[in-house]
Short mmCIF file of N, CA and C in Angstrom, two decimals:
data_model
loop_
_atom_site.label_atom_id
_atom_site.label_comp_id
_atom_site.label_asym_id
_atom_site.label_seq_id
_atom_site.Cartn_x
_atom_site.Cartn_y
_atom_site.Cartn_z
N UNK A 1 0.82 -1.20 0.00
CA UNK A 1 0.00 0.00 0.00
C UNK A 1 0.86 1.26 0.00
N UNK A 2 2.42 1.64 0.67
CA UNK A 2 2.73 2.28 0.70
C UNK A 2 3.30 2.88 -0.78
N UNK A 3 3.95 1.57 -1.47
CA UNK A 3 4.17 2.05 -2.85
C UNK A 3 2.87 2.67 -3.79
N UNK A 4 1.60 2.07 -3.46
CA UNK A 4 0.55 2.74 -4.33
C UNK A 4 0.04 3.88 -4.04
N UNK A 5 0.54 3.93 -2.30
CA UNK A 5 0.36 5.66 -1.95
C UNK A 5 0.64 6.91 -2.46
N UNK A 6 2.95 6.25 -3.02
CA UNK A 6 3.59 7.04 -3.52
C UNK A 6 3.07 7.36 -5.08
N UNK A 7 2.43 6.64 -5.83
CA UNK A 7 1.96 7.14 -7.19
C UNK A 7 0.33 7.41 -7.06
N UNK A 8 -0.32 7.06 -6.22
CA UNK A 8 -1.12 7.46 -6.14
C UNK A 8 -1.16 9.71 -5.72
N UNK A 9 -0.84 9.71 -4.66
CA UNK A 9 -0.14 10.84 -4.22
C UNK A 9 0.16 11.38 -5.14
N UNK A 10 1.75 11.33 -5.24
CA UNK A 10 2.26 11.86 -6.32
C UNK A 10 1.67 11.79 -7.48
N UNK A 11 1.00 11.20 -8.16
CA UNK A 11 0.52 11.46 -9.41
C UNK A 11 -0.90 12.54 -9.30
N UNK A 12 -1.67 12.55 -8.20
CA UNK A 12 -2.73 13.56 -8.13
C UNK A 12 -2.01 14.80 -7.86
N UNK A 13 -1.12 14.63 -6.88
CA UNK A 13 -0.48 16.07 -6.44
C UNK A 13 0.36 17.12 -7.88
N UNK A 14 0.97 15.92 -8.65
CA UNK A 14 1.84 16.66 -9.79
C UNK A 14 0.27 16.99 -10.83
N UNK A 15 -0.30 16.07 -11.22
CA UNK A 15 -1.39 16.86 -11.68
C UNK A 15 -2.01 18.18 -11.38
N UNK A 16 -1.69 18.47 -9.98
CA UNK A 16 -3.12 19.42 -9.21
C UNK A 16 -1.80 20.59 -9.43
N UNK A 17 0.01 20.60 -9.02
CA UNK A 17 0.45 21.28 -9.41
C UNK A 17 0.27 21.91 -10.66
N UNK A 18 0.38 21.13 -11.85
CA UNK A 18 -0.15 21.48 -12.86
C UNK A 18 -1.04 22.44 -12.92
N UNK A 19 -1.96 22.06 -13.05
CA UNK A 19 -3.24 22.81 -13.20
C UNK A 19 -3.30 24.02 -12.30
N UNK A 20 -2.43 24.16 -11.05
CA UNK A 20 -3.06 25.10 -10.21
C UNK A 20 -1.54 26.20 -10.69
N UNK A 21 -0.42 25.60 -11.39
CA UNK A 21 0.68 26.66 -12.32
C UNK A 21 -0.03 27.28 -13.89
N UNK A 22 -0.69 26.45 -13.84
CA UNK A 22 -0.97 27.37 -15.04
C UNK A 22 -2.23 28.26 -15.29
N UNK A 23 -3.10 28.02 -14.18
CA UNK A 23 -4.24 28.82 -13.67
C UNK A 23 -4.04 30.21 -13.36
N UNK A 24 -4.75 31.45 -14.15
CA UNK A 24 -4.72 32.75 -13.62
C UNK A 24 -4.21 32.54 -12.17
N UNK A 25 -3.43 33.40 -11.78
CA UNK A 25 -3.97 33.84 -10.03
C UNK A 25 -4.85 34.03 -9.56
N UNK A 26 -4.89 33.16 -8.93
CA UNK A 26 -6.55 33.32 -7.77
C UNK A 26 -6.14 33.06 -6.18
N UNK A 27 -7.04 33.55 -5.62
CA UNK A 27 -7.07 33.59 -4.21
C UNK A 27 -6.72 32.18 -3.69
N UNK A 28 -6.95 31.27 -4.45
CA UNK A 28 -6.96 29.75 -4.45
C UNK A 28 -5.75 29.07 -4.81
N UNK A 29 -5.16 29.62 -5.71
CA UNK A 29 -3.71 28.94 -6.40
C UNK A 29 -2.30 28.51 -5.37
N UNK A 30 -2.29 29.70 -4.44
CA UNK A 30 -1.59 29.04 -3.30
C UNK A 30 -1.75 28.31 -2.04
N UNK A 31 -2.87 28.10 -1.76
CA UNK A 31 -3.03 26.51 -1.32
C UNK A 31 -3.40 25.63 -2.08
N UNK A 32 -3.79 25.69 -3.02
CA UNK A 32 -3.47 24.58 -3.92
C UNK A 32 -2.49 23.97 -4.54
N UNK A 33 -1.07 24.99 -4.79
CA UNK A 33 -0.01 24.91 -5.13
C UNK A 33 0.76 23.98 -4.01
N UNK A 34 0.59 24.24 -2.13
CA UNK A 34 0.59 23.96 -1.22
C UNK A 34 0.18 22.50 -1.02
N UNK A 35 -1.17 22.15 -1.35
CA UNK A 35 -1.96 20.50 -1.17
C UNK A 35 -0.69 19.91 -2.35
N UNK A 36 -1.16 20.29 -3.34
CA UNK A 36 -0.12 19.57 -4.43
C UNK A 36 1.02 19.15 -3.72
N UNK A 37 2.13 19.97 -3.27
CA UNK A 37 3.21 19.61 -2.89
C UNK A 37 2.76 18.23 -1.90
N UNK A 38 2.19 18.62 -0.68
CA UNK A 38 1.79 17.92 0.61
C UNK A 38 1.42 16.86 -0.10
N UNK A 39 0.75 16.97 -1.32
CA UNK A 39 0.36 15.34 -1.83
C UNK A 39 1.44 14.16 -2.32
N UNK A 40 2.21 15.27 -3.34
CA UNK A 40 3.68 15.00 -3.64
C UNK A 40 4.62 13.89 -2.38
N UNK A 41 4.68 15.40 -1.51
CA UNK A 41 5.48 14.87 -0.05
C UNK A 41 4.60 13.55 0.54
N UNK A 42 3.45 13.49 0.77
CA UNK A 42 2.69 12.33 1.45
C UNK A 42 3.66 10.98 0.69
N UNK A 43 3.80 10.98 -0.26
CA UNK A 43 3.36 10.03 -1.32
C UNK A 43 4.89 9.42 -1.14
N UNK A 44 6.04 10.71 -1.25
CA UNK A 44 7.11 10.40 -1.25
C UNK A 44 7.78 9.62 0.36
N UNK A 45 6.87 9.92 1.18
CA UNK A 45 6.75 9.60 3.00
C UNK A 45 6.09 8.63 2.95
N UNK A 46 5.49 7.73 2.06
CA UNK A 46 5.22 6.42 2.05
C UNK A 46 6.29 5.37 1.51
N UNK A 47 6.98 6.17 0.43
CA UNK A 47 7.74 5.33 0.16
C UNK A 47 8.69 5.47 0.90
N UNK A 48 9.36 5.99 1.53
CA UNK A 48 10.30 6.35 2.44
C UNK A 48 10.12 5.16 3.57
N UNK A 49 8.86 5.25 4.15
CA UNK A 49 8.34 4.14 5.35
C UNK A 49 8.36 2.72 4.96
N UNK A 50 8.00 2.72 3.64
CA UNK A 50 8.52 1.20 3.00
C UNK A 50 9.39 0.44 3.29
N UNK A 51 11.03 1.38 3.24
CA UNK A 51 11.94 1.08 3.40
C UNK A 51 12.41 0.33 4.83
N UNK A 52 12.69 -0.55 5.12
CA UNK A 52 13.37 -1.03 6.34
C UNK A 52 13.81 -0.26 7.22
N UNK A 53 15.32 0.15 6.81
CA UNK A 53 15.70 1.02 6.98
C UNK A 53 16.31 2.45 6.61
N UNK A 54 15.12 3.33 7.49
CA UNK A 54 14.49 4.53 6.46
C UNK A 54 16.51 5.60 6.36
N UNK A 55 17.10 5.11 7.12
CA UNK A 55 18.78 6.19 6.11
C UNK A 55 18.92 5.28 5.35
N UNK A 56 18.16 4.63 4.60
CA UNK A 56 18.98 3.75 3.52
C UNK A 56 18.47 4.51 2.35
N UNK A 57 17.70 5.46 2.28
CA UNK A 57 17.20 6.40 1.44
C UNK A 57 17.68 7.21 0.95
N UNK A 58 18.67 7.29 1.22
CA UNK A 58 19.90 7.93 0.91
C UNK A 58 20.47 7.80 -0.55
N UNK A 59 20.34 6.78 -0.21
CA UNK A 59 21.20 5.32 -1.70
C UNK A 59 20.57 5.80 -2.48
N UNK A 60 18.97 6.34 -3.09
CA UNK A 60 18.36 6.82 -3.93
C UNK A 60 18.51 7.70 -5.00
N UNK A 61 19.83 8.34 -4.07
CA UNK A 61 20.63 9.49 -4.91
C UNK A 61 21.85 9.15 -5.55
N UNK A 62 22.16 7.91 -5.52
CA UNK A 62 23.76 7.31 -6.14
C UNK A 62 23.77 7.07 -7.72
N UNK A 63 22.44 7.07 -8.29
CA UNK A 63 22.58 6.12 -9.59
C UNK A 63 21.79 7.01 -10.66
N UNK A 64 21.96 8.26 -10.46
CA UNK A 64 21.38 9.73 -11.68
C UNK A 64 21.54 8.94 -13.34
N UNK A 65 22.61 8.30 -13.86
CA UNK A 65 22.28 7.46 -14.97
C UNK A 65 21.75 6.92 -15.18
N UNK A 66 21.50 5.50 -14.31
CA UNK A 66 20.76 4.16 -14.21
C UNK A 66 19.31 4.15 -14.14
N UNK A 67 19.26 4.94 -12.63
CA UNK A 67 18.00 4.80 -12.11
C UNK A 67 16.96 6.35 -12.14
N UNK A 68 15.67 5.90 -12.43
CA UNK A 68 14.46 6.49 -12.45
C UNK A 68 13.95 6.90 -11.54
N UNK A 69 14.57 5.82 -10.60
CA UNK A 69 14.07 6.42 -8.73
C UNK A 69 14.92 7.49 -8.62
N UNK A 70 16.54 7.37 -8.98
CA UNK A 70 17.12 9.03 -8.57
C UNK A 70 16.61 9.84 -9.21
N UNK A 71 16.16 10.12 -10.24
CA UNK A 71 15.59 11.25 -11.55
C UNK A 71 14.64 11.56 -10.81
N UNK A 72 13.53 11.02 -10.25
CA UNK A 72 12.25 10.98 -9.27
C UNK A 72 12.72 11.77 -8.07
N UNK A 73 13.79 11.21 -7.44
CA UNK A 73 14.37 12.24 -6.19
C UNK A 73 14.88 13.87 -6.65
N UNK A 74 15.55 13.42 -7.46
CA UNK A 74 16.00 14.80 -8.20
C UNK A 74 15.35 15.85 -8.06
N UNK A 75 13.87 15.31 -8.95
CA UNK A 75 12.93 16.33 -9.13
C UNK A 75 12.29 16.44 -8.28
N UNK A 76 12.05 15.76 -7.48
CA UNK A 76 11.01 16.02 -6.19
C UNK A 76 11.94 17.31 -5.08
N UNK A 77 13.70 17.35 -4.93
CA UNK A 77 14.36 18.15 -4.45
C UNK A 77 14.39 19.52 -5.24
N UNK A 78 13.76 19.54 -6.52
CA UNK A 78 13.75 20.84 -7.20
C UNK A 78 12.52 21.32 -6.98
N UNK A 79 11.41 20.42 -7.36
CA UNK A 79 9.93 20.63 -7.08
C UNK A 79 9.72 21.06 -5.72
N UNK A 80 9.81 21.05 -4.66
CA UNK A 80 9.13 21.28 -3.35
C UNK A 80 9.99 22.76 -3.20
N UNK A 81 11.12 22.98 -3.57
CA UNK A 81 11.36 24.80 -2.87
C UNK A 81 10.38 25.67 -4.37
N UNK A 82 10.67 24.88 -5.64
CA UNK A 82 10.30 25.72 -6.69
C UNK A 82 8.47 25.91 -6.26
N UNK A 83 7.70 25.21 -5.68
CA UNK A 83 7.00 24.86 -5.75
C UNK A 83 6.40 25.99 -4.44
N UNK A 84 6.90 26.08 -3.53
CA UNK A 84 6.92 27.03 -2.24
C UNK A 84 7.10 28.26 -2.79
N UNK A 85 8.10 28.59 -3.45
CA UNK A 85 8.18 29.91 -4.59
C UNK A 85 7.04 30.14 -5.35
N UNK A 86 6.27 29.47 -5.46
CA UNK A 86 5.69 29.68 -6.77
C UNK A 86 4.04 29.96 -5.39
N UNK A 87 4.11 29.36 -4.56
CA UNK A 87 2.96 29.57 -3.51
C UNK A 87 3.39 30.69 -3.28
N UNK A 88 4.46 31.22 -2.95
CA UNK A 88 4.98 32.65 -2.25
C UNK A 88 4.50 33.78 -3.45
N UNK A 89 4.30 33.42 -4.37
CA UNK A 89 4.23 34.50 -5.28
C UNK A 89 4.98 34.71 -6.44
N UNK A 90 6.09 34.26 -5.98
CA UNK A 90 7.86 34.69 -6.86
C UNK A 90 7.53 34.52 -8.59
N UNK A 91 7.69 35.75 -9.30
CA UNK A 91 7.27 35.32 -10.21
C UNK A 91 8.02 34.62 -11.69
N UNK A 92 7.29 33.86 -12.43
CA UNK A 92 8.11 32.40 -12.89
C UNK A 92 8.07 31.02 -12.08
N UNK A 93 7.95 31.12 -11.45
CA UNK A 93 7.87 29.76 -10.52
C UNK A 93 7.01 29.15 -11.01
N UNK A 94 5.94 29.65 -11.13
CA UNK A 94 4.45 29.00 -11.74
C UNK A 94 4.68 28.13 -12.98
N UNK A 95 5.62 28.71 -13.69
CA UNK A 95 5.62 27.52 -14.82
C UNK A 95 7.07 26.61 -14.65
N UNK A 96 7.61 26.97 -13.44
CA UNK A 96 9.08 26.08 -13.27
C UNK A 96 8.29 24.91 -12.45
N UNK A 97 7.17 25.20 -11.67
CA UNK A 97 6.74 24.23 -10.61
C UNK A 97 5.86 23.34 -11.67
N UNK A 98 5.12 23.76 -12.73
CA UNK A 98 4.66 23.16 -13.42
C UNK A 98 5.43 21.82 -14.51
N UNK A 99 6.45 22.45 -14.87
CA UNK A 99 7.33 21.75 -15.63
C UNK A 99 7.89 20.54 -14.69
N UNK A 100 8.19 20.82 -13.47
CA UNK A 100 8.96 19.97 -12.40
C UNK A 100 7.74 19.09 -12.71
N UNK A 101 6.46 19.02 -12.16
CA UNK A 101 5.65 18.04 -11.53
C UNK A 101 4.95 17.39 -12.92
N UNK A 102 5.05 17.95 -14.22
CA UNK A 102 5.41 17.23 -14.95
C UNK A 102 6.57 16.11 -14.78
N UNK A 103 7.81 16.56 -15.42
CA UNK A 103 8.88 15.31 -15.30
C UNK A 103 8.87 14.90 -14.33
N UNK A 104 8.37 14.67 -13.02
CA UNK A 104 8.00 13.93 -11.57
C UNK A 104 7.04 13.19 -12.06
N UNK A 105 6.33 13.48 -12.59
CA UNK A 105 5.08 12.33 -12.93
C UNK A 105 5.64 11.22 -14.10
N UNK A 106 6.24 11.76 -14.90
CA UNK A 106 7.14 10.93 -16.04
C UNK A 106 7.98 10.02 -15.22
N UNK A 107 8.72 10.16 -14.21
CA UNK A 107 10.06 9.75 -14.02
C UNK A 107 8.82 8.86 -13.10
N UNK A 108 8.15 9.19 -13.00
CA UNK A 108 6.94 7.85 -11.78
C UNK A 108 6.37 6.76 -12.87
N UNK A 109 6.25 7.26 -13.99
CA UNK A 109 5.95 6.67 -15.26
C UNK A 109 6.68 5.27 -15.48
N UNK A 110 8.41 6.20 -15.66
CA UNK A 110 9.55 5.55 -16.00
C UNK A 110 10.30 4.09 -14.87
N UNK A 111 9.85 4.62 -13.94
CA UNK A 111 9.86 3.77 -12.87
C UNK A 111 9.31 2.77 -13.00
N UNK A 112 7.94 2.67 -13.07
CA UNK A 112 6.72 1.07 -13.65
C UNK A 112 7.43 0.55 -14.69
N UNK A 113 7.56 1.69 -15.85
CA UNK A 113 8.32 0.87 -16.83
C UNK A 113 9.61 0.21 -16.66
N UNK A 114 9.97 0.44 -16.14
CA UNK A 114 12.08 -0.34 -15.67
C UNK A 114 11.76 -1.16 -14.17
N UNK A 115 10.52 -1.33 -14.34
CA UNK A 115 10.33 -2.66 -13.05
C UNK A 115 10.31 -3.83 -13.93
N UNK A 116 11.75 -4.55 -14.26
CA UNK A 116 11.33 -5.76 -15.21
C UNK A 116 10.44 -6.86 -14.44
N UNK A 117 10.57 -6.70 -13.00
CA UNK A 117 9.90 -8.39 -12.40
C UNK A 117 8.18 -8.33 -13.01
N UNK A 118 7.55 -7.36 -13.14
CA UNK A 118 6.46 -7.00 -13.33
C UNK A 118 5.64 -6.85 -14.81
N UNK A 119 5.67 -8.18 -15.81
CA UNK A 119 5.03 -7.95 -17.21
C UNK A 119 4.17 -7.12 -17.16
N UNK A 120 3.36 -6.75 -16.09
CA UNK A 120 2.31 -5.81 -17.13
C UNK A 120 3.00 -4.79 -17.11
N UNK A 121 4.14 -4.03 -16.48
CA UNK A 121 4.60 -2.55 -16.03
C UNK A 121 5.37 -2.15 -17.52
N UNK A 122 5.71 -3.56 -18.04
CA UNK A 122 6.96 -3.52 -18.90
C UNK A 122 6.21 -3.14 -20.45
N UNK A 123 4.58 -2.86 -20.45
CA UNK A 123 4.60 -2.32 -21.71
C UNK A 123 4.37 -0.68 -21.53
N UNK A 124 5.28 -0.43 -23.15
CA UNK A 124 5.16 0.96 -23.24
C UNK A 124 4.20 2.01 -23.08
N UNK A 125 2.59 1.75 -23.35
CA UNK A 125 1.89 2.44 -23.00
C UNK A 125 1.84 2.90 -21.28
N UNK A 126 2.57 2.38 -20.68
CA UNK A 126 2.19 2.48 -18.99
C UNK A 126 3.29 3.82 -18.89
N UNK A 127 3.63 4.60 -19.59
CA UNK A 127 4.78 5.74 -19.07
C UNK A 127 3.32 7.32 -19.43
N UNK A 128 3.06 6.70 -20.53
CA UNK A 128 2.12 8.38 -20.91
C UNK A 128 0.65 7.59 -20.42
N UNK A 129 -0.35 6.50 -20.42
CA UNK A 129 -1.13 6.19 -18.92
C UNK A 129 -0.87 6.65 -17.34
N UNK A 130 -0.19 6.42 -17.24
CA UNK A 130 0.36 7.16 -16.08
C UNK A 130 0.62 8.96 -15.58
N UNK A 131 1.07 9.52 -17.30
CA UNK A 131 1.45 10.75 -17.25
C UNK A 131 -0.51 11.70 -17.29
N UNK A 132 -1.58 10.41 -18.17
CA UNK A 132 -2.66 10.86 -18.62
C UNK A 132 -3.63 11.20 -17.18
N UNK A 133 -3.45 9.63 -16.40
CA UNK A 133 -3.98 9.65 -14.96
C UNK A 133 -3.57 10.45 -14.06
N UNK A 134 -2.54 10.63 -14.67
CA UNK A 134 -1.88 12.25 -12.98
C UNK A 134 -2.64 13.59 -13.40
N UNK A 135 -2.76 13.56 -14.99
CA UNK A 135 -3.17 14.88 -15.03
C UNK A 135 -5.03 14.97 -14.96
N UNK A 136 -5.32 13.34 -14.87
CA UNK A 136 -6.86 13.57 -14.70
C UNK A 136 -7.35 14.41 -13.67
N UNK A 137 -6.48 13.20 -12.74
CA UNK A 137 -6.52 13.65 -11.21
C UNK A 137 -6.58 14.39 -10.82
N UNK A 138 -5.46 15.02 -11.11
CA UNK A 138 -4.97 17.02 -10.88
C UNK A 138 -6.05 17.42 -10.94
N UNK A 139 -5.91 17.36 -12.35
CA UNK A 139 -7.24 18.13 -13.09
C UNK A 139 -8.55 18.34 -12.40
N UNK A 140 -9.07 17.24 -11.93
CA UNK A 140 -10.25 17.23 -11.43
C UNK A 140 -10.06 17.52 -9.89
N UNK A 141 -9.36 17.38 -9.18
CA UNK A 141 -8.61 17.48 -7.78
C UNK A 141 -9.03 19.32 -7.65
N UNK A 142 -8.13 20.12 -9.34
CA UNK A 142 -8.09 21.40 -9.01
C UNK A 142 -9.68 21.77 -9.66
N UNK A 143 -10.10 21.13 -10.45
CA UNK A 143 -11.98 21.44 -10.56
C UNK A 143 -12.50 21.75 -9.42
N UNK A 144 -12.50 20.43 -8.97
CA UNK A 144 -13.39 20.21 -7.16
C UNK A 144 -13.01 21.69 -6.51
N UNK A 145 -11.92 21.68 -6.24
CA UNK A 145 -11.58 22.94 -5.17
C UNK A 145 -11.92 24.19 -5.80
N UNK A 146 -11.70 24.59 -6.88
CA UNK A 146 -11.88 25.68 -7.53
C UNK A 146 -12.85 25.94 -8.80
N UNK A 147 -13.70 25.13 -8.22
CA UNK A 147 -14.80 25.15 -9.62
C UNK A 147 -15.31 26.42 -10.03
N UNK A 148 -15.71 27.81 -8.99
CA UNK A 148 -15.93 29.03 -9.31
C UNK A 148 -15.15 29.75 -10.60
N UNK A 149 -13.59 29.76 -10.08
CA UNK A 149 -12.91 30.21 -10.76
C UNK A 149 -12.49 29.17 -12.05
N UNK A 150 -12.78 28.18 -11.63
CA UNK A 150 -12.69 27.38 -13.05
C UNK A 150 -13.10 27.73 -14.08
N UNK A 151 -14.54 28.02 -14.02
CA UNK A 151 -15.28 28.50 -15.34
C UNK A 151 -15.01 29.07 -15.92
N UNK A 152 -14.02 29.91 -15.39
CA UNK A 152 -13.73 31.36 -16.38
C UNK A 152 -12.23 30.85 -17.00
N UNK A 153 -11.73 29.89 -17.09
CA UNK A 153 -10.58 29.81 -17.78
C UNK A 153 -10.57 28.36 -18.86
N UNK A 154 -11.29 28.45 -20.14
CA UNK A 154 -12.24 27.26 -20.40
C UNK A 154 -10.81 26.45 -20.88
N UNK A 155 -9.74 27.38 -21.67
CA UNK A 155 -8.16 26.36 -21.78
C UNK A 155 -8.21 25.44 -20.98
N UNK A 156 -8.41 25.83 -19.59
CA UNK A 156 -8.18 24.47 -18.58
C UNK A 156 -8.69 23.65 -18.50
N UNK A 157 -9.99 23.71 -18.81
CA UNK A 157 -10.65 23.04 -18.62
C UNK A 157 -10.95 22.65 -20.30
N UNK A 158 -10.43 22.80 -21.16
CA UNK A 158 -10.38 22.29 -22.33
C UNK A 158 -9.32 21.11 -22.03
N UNK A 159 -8.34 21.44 -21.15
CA UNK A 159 -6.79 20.59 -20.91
C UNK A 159 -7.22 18.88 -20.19
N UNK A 160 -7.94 19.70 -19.11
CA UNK A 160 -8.75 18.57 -18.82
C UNK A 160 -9.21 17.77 -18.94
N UNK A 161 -10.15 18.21 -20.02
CA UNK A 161 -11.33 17.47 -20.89
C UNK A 161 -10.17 16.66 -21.71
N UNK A 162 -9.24 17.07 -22.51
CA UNK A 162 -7.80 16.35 -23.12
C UNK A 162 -7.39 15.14 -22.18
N UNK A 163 -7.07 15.50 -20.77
CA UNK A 163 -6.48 14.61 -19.85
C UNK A 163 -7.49 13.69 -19.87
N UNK A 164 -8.59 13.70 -19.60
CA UNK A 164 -9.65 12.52 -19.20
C UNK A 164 -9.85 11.92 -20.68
N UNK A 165 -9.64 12.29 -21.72
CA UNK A 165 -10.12 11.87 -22.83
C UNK A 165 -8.64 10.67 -23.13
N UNK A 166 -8.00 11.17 -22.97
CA UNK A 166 -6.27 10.72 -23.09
C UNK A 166 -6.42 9.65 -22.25
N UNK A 167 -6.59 9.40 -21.34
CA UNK A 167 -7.25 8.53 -20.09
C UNK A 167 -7.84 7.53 -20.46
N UNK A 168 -9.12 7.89 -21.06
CA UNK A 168 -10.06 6.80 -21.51
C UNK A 168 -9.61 5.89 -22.59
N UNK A 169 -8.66 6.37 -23.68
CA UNK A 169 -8.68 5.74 -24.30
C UNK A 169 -7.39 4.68 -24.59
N UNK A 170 -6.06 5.41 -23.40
CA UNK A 170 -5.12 4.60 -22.92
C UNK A 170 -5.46 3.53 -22.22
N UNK A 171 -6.27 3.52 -21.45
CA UNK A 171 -6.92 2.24 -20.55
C UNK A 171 -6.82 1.19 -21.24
N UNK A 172 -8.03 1.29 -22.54
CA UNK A 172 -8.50 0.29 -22.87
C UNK A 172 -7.09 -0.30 -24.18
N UNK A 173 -6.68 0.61 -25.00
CA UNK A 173 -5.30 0.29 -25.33
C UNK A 173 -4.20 -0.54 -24.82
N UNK A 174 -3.85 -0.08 -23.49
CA UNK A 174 -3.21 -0.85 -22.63
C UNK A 174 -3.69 -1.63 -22.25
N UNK A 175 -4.86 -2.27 -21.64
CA UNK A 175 -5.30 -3.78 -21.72
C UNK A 175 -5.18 -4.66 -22.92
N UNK A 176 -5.24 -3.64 -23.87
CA UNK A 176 -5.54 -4.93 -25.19
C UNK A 176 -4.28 -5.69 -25.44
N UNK A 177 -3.00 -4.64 -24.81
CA UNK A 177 -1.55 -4.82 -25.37
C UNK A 177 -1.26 -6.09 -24.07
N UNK A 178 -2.05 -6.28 -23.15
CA UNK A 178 -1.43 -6.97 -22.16
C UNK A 178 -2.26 -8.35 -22.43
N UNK A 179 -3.03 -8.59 -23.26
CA UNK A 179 -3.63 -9.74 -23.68
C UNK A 179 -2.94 -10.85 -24.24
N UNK A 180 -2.97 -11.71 -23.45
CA UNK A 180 -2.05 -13.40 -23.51
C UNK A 180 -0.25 -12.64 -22.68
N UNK A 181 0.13 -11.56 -22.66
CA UNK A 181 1.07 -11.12 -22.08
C UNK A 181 0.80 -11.29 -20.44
N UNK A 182 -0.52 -10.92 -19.66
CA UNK A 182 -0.78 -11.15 -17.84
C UNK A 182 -0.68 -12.35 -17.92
N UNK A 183 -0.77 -12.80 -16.38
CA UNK A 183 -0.78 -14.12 -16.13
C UNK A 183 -2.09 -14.41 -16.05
N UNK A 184 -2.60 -15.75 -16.28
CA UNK A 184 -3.76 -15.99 -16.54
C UNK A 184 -5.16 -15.95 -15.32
N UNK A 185 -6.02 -15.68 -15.58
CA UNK A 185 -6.81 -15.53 -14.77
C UNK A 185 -7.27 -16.80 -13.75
#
């Protein structure tokens, strides 16, 4: 559960970043900018607790070539101050925090995919499924909270309507590709 926390989490939170960086300013954008992170952080504090032993977390940061989990740390150490900047006001942040929780959601992508023990993780559609479901999430995460001001910015909610549509039709794609590939029922 703790690993499905961390993409669960993280994938709503980098979504909700999203959406709440590229949203006019509103009275709303910095706690939302705020939950995002906290969702981010939750997610990344599950996987952390996973671990046995939690200084072994450390190691996460040794393998910037290899591994997807360091690229994931990386950005999560750029994302959370850029991301506080961008709640503070500072201006530019808004689309640096956006870009971060993008490639955070990719590199969460990239991760499923480079889990070889796991056939279904190992087909290609599971990197942009993954990138489609974070931004549903977001998406709808930053609807719910800000539906007032939603209305008035229909791009976003055009983006949205993109994300959930992108969504629907990766699903069923990616099942078809995993047919006689899962283990049997």
């Amino acid at each position: 559960w703790r690993a499905a926390a961390n993409f669960i989490c993280g994938g709503a939170g980098s979504g909700l970043l999203v959406f709440s960086a590229l949203s006019a300013r509103t009275a709303h954008t910095p706690w939302l900018l705020l939950l995002g992170l906290a969702l981010v952080g939750a997610g990344l504090f599950c996987v952390w607790m996973e671990i046995g032993r939690p200084l072994r977390a450390l190691h996460v940061f040794f393998n910037p070539r290899t591994s997807w989990m360091t690229r994931e740390g990386g950005v999560a150490m750029l994302l959370m101050p850029a991301g506080l900047a961008a709640a503070y006001g500072i201006a530019g942040f808004d689309w640096i925090t956006g870009a971060l929780a993008l490639g955070f959601v990719y590199c969460q992508g990239r991760i499923l995919r480079a889990a070889k023990g796991i056939p279904t993780w190992r087909e290609p559609l599971i990197v942009p499924l993954i990138v489609a479901t974070a931004l549903a999430e977001g998406g709808g995460l930053w609807l719910l909270l800000q539906s007032p001001q939603a209305m008035q910015q229909a791009w976003l909610l055009l983006l949205l309507g993109a994300a959930l549509l992108a969504r629907a039709i990766l699903w069923p794609l990616y099942r078809r590709r995993l047919d006689g590939r899962a283990a049997p029922r």
